[in-house]
PDB file of C-alpha atoms in Angstrom:
ATOM      1  CA  MET A   1     -12.172   9.652 -58.016  1.00 54.00           C
ATOM      2  CA  SER A   2     -11.126  11.486 -54.849  1.00 54.00           C
ATOM      3  CA  ARG A   3     -12.590  14.616 -56.361  1.00 57.00           C
ATOM      4  CA  ILE A   4     -15.978  12.895 -56.722  1.00 53.00           C
ATOM      5  CA  ILE A   5     -15.869  11.596 -53.128  1.00 53.00           C
ATOM      6  CA  SER A   6     -14.898  15.048 -51.847  1.00 56.00           C
ATOM      7  CA  HIS A   7     -17.763  16.620 -53.794  1.00 54.00           C
ATOM      8  CA  ALA A   8     -20.211  14.000 -52.470  1.00 54.00           C
ATOM      9  CA  SER A   9     -19.190  14.586 -48.840  1.00 59.00           C
ATOM     10  CA  THR A  10     -19.444  18.365 -49.301  1.00 58.00           C
ATOM     11  CA  SER A  11     -22.953  17.949 -50.754  1.00 60.00           C
ATOM     12  CA  THR A  12     -23.995  15.745 -47.823  1.00 64.00           C
ATOM     13  CA  ALA A  13     -22.658  18.269 -45.301  1.00 62.00           C
ATOM     14  CA  LEU A  14     -24.435  21.081 -47.146  1.00 57.00           C
ATOM     15  CA  ARG A  15     -27.718  19.125 -47.126  1.00 63.00           C
ATOM     16  CA  ARG A  16     -27.376  18.544 -43.366  1.00 64.00           C
ATOM     17  CA  THR A  17     -26.773  22.261 -42.802  1.00 65.00           C
ATOM     18  CA  ILE A  18     -29.761  23.233 -44.922  1.00 71.00           C
ATOM     19  CA  SER A  19     -31.878  20.609 -43.244  1.00 84.00           C
ATOM     20  CA  TRP A  20     -30.856  21.860 -39.784  1.00 84.00           C
ATOM     21  CA  ARG A  21     -31.602  25.436 -40.799  1.00 85.00           C
ATOM     22  CA  GLU A  22     -34.937  24.522 -42.344  1.00 89.00           C
ATOM     23  CA  GLN A  23     -35.910  22.640 -39.202  1.00 89.00           C
ATOM     24  CA  SER A  24     -34.895  25.600 -37.075  1.00 90.00           C
ATOM     25  CA  GLU A  25     -36.968  27.940 -39.246  1.00 91.00           C
ATOM     26  CA  ARG A  26     -39.993  25.642 -38.902  1.00 90.00           C
ATOM     27  CA  LEU A  27     -39.537  25.568 -35.125  1.00 91.00           C
ATOM     28  CA  LEU A  28     -39.252  29.357 -34.998  1.00 93.00           C
ATOM     29  CA  ALA A  29     -42.392  29.726 -37.105  1.00 93.00           C
ATOM     30  CA  TYR A  30     -44.301  28.059 -34.253  1.00 94.00           C
ATOM     31  CA  ALA A  31     -42.223  29.226 -31.274  1.00 95.00           C
ATOM     32  CA  GLU A  32     -42.223  32.941 -32.011  1.00 93.00           C
ATOM     33  CA  PRO A  33     -46.012  33.467 -31.969  1.00 93.00           C
ATOM     34  CA  ILE A  34     -46.358  31.208 -28.924  1.00 96.00           C
ATOM     35  CA  SER A  35     -43.683  33.155 -27.040  1.00 96.00           C
ATOM     36  CA  ARG A  36     -45.294  36.454 -28.081  1.00 95.00           C
ATOM     37  CA  ILE A  37     -48.685  35.320 -26.771  1.00 95.00           C
ATOM     38  CA  GLY A  38     -47.017  34.014 -23.618  1.00 96.00           C
ATOM     39  CA  LEU A  39     -45.319  37.332 -22.924  1.00 97.00           C
ATOM     40  CA  TYR A  40     -48.479  39.381 -23.450  1.00 97.00           C
ATOM     41  CA  ALA A  41     -50.565  36.936 -21.397  1.00 97.00           C
ATOM     42  CA  SER A  42     -48.048  36.773 -18.549  1.00 97.00           C
ATOM     43  CA  LEU A  43     -47.914  40.566 -18.212  1.00 98.00           C
ATOM     44  CA  ALA A  44     -51.711  40.784 -18.324  1.00 98.00           C
ATOM     45  CA  ILE A  45     -51.967  38.087 -15.610  1.00 98.00           C
ATOM     46  CA  ILE A  46     -49.375  39.842 -13.439  1.00 98.00           C
ATOM     47  CA  TYR A  47     -51.315  43.098 -13.717  1.00 98.00           C
ATOM     48  CA  ALA A  48     -54.622  41.373 -12.977  1.00 98.00           C
ATOM     49  CA  TRP A  49     -53.162  39.719  -9.892  1.00 98.00           C
ATOM     50  CA  PHE A  50     -51.194  42.675  -8.551  1.00 97.00           C
ATOM     51  CA  GLY A  51     -53.957  45.126  -9.469  1.00 98.00           C
ATOM     52  CA  GLY A  52     -56.581  42.997  -7.749  1.00 98.00           C
ATOM     53  CA  MET A  53     -54.451  42.789  -4.616  1.00 98.00           C
ATOM     54  CA  LYS A  54     -54.338  46.592  -4.414  1.00 98.00           C
ATOM     55  CA  PHE A  55     -57.973  46.526  -3.251  1.00 98.00           C
ATOM     56  CA  THR A  56     -56.972  44.760  -0.014  1.00 98.00           C
ATOM     57  CA  ASP A  57     -55.778  46.394   3.199  1.00 98.00           C
ATOM     58  CA  TYR A  58     -52.867  43.937   3.261  1.00 98.00           C
ATOM     59  CA  GLU A  59     -51.495  45.305  -0.003  1.00 97.00           C
ATOM     60  CA  ALA A  60     -52.296  48.924   0.864  1.00 98.00           C
ATOM     61  CA  GLN A  61     -50.242  48.643   4.070  1.00 98.00           C
ATOM     62  CA  GLY A  62     -47.415  46.940   2.168  1.00 96.00           C
ATOM     63  CA  LEU A  63     -47.111  49.959  -0.125  1.00 97.00           C
ATOM     64  CA  VAL A  64     -46.678  52.454   2.707  1.00 98.00           C
ATOM     65  CA  PRO A  65     -42.884  52.149   3.204  1.00 96.00           C
ATOM     66  CA  LEU A  66     -42.325  52.316  -0.554  1.00 97.00           C
ATOM     67  CA  VAL A  67     -44.594  55.295  -1.223  1.00 98.00           C
ATOM     68  CA  GLU A  68     -43.760  57.279   1.954  1.00 97.00           C
ATOM     69  CA  ASN A  69     -40.057  57.249   1.085  1.00 97.00           C
ATOM     70  CA  SER A  70     -40.466  57.988  -2.610  1.00 97.00           C
ATOM     71  CA  PRO A  71     -39.850  61.549  -3.763  1.00 96.00           C
ATOM     72  CA  LEU A  72     -41.906  60.706  -6.857  1.00 96.00           C
ATOM     73  CA  LEU A  73     -44.998  59.333  -5.103  1.00 97.00           C
ATOM     74  CA  ARG A  74     -45.179  60.451  -1.458  1.00 97.00           C
ATOM     75  CA  TRP A  75     -47.354  63.420  -2.403  1.00 98.00           C
ATOM     76  CA  PHE A  76     -50.144  60.974  -3.332  1.00 98.00           C
ATOM     77  CA  TYR A  77     -50.763  60.457   0.381  1.00 98.00           C
ATOM     78  CA  THR A  78     -51.744  64.146   0.633  1.00 97.00           C
ATOM     79  CA  LEU A  79     -54.471  63.501  -1.960  1.00 97.00           C
ATOM     80  CA  PHE A  80     -55.557  59.993  -0.953  1.00 98.00           C
ATOM     81  CA  SER A  81     -55.672  57.883   2.163  1.00 98.00           C
ATOM     82  CA  VAL A  82     -53.459  54.785   2.224  1.00 98.00           C
ATOM     83  CA  ARG A  83     -56.390  52.651   1.058  1.00 98.00           C
ATOM     84  CA  GLY A  84     -57.486  55.321  -1.438  1.00 98.00           C
ATOM     85  CA  PHE A  85     -54.076  55.413  -3.123  1.00 98.00           C
ATOM     86  CA  SER A  86     -53.889  51.631  -3.206  1.00 98.00           C
ATOM     87  CA  THR A  87     -57.354  51.469  -4.800  1.00 98.00           C
ATOM     88  CA  PHE A  88     -56.346  54.115  -7.358  1.00 98.00           C
ATOM     89  CA  LEU A  89     -53.204  52.137  -8.158  1.00 98.00           C
ATOM     90  CA  GLY A  90     -55.292  48.973  -8.452  1.00 98.00           C
ATOM     91  CA  PHE A  91     -57.459  50.596 -11.125  1.00 98.00           C
ATOM     92  CA  VAL A  92     -54.343  51.829 -12.941  1.00 98.00           C
ATOM     93  CA  GLU A  93     -52.749  48.363 -12.886  1.00 98.00           C
ATOM     94  CA  LEU A  94     -55.932  46.590 -13.978  1.00 98.00           C
ATOM     95  CA  SER A  95     -56.298  49.092 -16.820  1.00 98.00           C
ATOM     96  CA  ILE A  96     -52.725  48.520 -17.978  1.00 98.00           C
ATOM     97  CA  GLY A  97     -53.334  44.770 -17.926  1.00 98.00           C
ATOM     98  CA  VAL A  98     -56.477  45.143 -20.041  1.00 98.00           C
ATOM     99  CA  LEU A  99     -54.649  47.383 -22.537  1.00 98.00           C
ATOM    100  CA  ILE A 100     -51.867  44.807 -22.904  1.00 98.00           C
ATOM    101  CA  ALA A 101     -54.405  41.990 -23.295  1.00 97.00           C
ATOM    102  CA  LEU A 102     -56.136  43.898 -26.121  1.00 97.00           C
ATOM    103  CA  ARG A 103     -53.197  43.112 -28.438  1.00 94.00           C
ATOM    104  CA  LEU A 104     -55.266  40.881 -30.712  1.00 85.00           C
ATOM    105  CA  SER A 105     -58.048  43.410 -31.211  1.00 92.00           C
ATOM    106  CA  SER A 106     -55.834  46.471 -31.587  1.00 95.00           C
ATOM    107  CA  PRO A 107     -52.067  46.686 -31.201  1.00 97.00           C
ATOM    108  CA  ILE A 108     -52.270  50.417 -30.500  1.00 97.00           C
ATOM    109  CA  TYR A 109     -53.984  49.635 -27.176  1.00 98.00           C
ATOM    110  CA  SER A 110     -51.256  47.212 -26.185  1.00 98.00           C
ATOM    111  CA  ALA A 111     -48.610  49.736 -27.277  1.00 98.00           C
ATOM    112  CA  ALA A 112     -50.161  52.222 -24.845  1.00 98.00           C
ATOM    113  CA  GLY A 113     -50.318  49.510 -22.177  1.00 98.00           C
ATOM    114  CA  GLY A 114     -46.669  48.576 -22.746  1.00 98.00           C
ATOM    115  CA  LEU A 115     -45.563  52.197 -22.490  1.00 98.00           C
ATOM    116  CA  LEU A 116     -47.591  52.790 -19.320  1.00 98.00           C
ATOM    117  CA  SER A 117     -46.257  49.536 -17.894  1.00 98.00           C
ATOM    118  CA  ALA A 118     -42.667  50.537 -18.625  1.00 98.00           C
ATOM    119  CA  GLY A 119     -43.274  53.860 -16.868  1.00 98.00           C
ATOM    120  CA  LEU A 120     -44.749  52.085 -13.860  1.00 98.00           C
ATOM    121  CA  PHE A 121     -41.743  49.777 -13.584  1.00 98.00           C
ATOM    122  CA  VAL A 122     -39.290  52.678 -13.890  1.00 98.00           C
ATOM    123  CA  THR A 123     -41.160  54.221 -10.964  1.00 97.00           C
ATOM    124  CA  THR A 124     -41.054  51.032  -8.869  1.00 97.00           C
ATOM    125  CA  LEU A 125     -37.360  50.572  -9.627  1.00 97.00           C
ATOM    126  CA  SER A 126     -36.758  54.066  -8.230  1.00 97.00           C
ATOM    127  CA  PHE A 127     -37.870  52.607  -4.872  1.00 97.00           C
ATOM    128  CA  MET A 128     -34.561  50.717  -4.798  1.00 96.00           C
ATOM    129  CA  ILE A 129     -32.868  54.073  -4.213  1.00 95.00           C
ATOM    130  CA  SER A 130     -35.422  55.707  -1.926  1.00 96.00           C
ATOM    131  CA  THR A 131     -36.632  52.839   0.273  1.00 96.00           C
ATOM    132  CA  PRO A 132     -34.681  52.043   3.442  1.00 94.00           C
ATOM    133  CA  GLY A 133     -33.758  48.390   3.898  1.00 93.00           C
ATOM    134  CA  VAL A 134     -33.016  47.527   0.272  1.00 95.00           C
ATOM    135  CA  VAL A 135     -29.304  46.962   0.897  1.00 93.00           C
ATOM    136  CA  VAL A 136     -28.153  44.433   3.511  1.00 94.00           C
ATOM    137  CA  PRO A 137     -26.314  46.770   5.939  1.00 90.00           C
ATOM    138  CA  GLU A 138     -23.709  44.288   7.161  1.00 92.00           C
ATOM    139  CA  LEU A 139     -22.816  43.240   3.603  1.00 92.00           C
ATOM    140  CA  GLY A 140     -23.242  46.548   1.785  1.00 85.00           C
ATOM    141  CA  ALA A 141     -24.021  47.048  -1.882  1.00 85.00           C
ATOM    142  CA  PRO A 142     -24.618  45.102  -4.096  1.00 91.00           C
ATOM    143  CA  ALA A 143     -26.120  42.703  -1.509  1.00 94.00           C
ATOM    144  CA  ILE A 144     -29.849  43.343  -1.340  1.00 95.00           C
ATOM    145  CA  THR A 145     -32.534  42.078   0.995  1.00 95.00           C
ATOM    146  CA  VAL A 146     -35.260  39.670  -0.071  1.00 94.00           C
ATOM    147  CA  ALA A 147     -37.892  42.288   0.713  1.00 92.00           C
ATOM    148  CA  PRO A 148     -37.885  44.958  -0.473  1.00 95.00           C
ATOM    149  CA  GLY A 149     -34.639  44.530  -2.478  1.00 95.00           C
ATOM    150  CA  GLN A 150     -35.198  41.340  -4.459  1.00 95.00           C
ATOM    151  CA  PHE A 151     -38.928  42.042  -4.655  1.00 94.00           C
ATOM    152  CA  LEU A 152     -38.138  45.289  -6.489  1.00 96.00           C
ATOM    153  CA  LEU A 153     -35.275  43.866  -8.564  1.00 96.00           C
ATOM    154  CA  LYS A 154     -37.680  41.605 -10.495  1.00 96.00           C
ATOM    155  CA  ASP A 155     -39.048  44.784 -12.023  1.00 97.00           C
ATOM    156  CA  VAL A 156     -35.921  45.034 -14.195  1.00 98.00           C
ATOM    157  CA  GLY A 157     -37.210  42.043 -16.192  1.00 98.00           C
ATOM    158  CA  LEU A 158     -40.775  43.317 -16.160  1.00 98.00           C
ATOM    159  CA  LEU A 159     -39.553  46.701 -17.433  1.00 98.00           C
ATOM    160  CA  ALA A 160     -37.778  44.971 -20.325  1.00 98.00           C
ATOM    161  CA  ALA A 161     -40.875  42.869 -21.110  1.00 98.00           C
ATOM    162  CA  SER A 162     -43.063  45.982 -20.973  1.00 98.00           C
ATOM    163  CA  PHE A 163     -40.829  47.897 -23.350  1.00 98.00           C
ATOM    164  CA  TRP A 164     -40.772  44.899 -25.706  1.00 98.00           C
ATOM    165  CA  VAL A 165     -44.601  44.818 -25.667  1.00 98.00           C
ATOM    166  CA  PHE A 166     -44.613  48.545 -26.465  1.00 98.00           C
ATOM    167  CA  THR A 167     -42.237  48.220 -29.426  1.00 98.00           C
ATOM    168  CA  ASP A 168     -43.786  44.975 -30.749  1.00 97.00           C
ATOM    169  CA  SER A 169     -47.284  46.449 -30.562  1.00 98.00           C
ATOM    170  CA  LEU A 170     -46.271  49.770 -32.068  1.00 98.00           C
ATOM    171  CA  LYS A 171     -44.549  47.960 -34.930  1.00 97.00           C
ATOM    172  CA  ALA A 172     -47.731  45.941 -35.547  1.00 96.00           C
ATOM    173  CA  ALA A 173     -49.904  49.075 -35.397  1.00 96.00           C
ATOM    174  CA  ILE A 174     -47.692  50.906 -37.903  1.00 96.00           C
ATOM    175  CA  ARG A 175     -47.693  47.941 -40.298  1.00 94.00           C
ATOM    176  CA  ARG A 176     -51.502  47.592 -40.293  1.00 85.00           C
TER     177      ARG A 176
END
């Protein structure tokens, strides 16, 4: 008799585990595509917003301390004026946003957008090294200022999201 009861309780526990797993799988079947769309859409929105701002004098002037101190980008100011470079960057950012948003029509476009985006965020993260005022002087590293320090630090997450978009899109393009 105890053997039957033990078997019955094991079966009930197994059914609960299967039921929990099945429910989790159902949830993931809905959550994964929604989160994928959300990630692509959020990056496209960020690029639309930031790219659009690059056409303003306010944003162009805000770039000056970052670009002037960057060994990677300061040479752009020999080719373009402050506003000219900002406008150029605005077109680049808007283009990256459009490429990422094209995921549904062609994943190869969003793969290119993700790769370009990752490169852009590697570049902006380099500003953490080259821009004065990133570290709070009286506290020293790792304490960073709100601007430009924390403003630039957010690009770590955007770099990761960009690289995920690149790999997810490339995987989809290869499997087509």
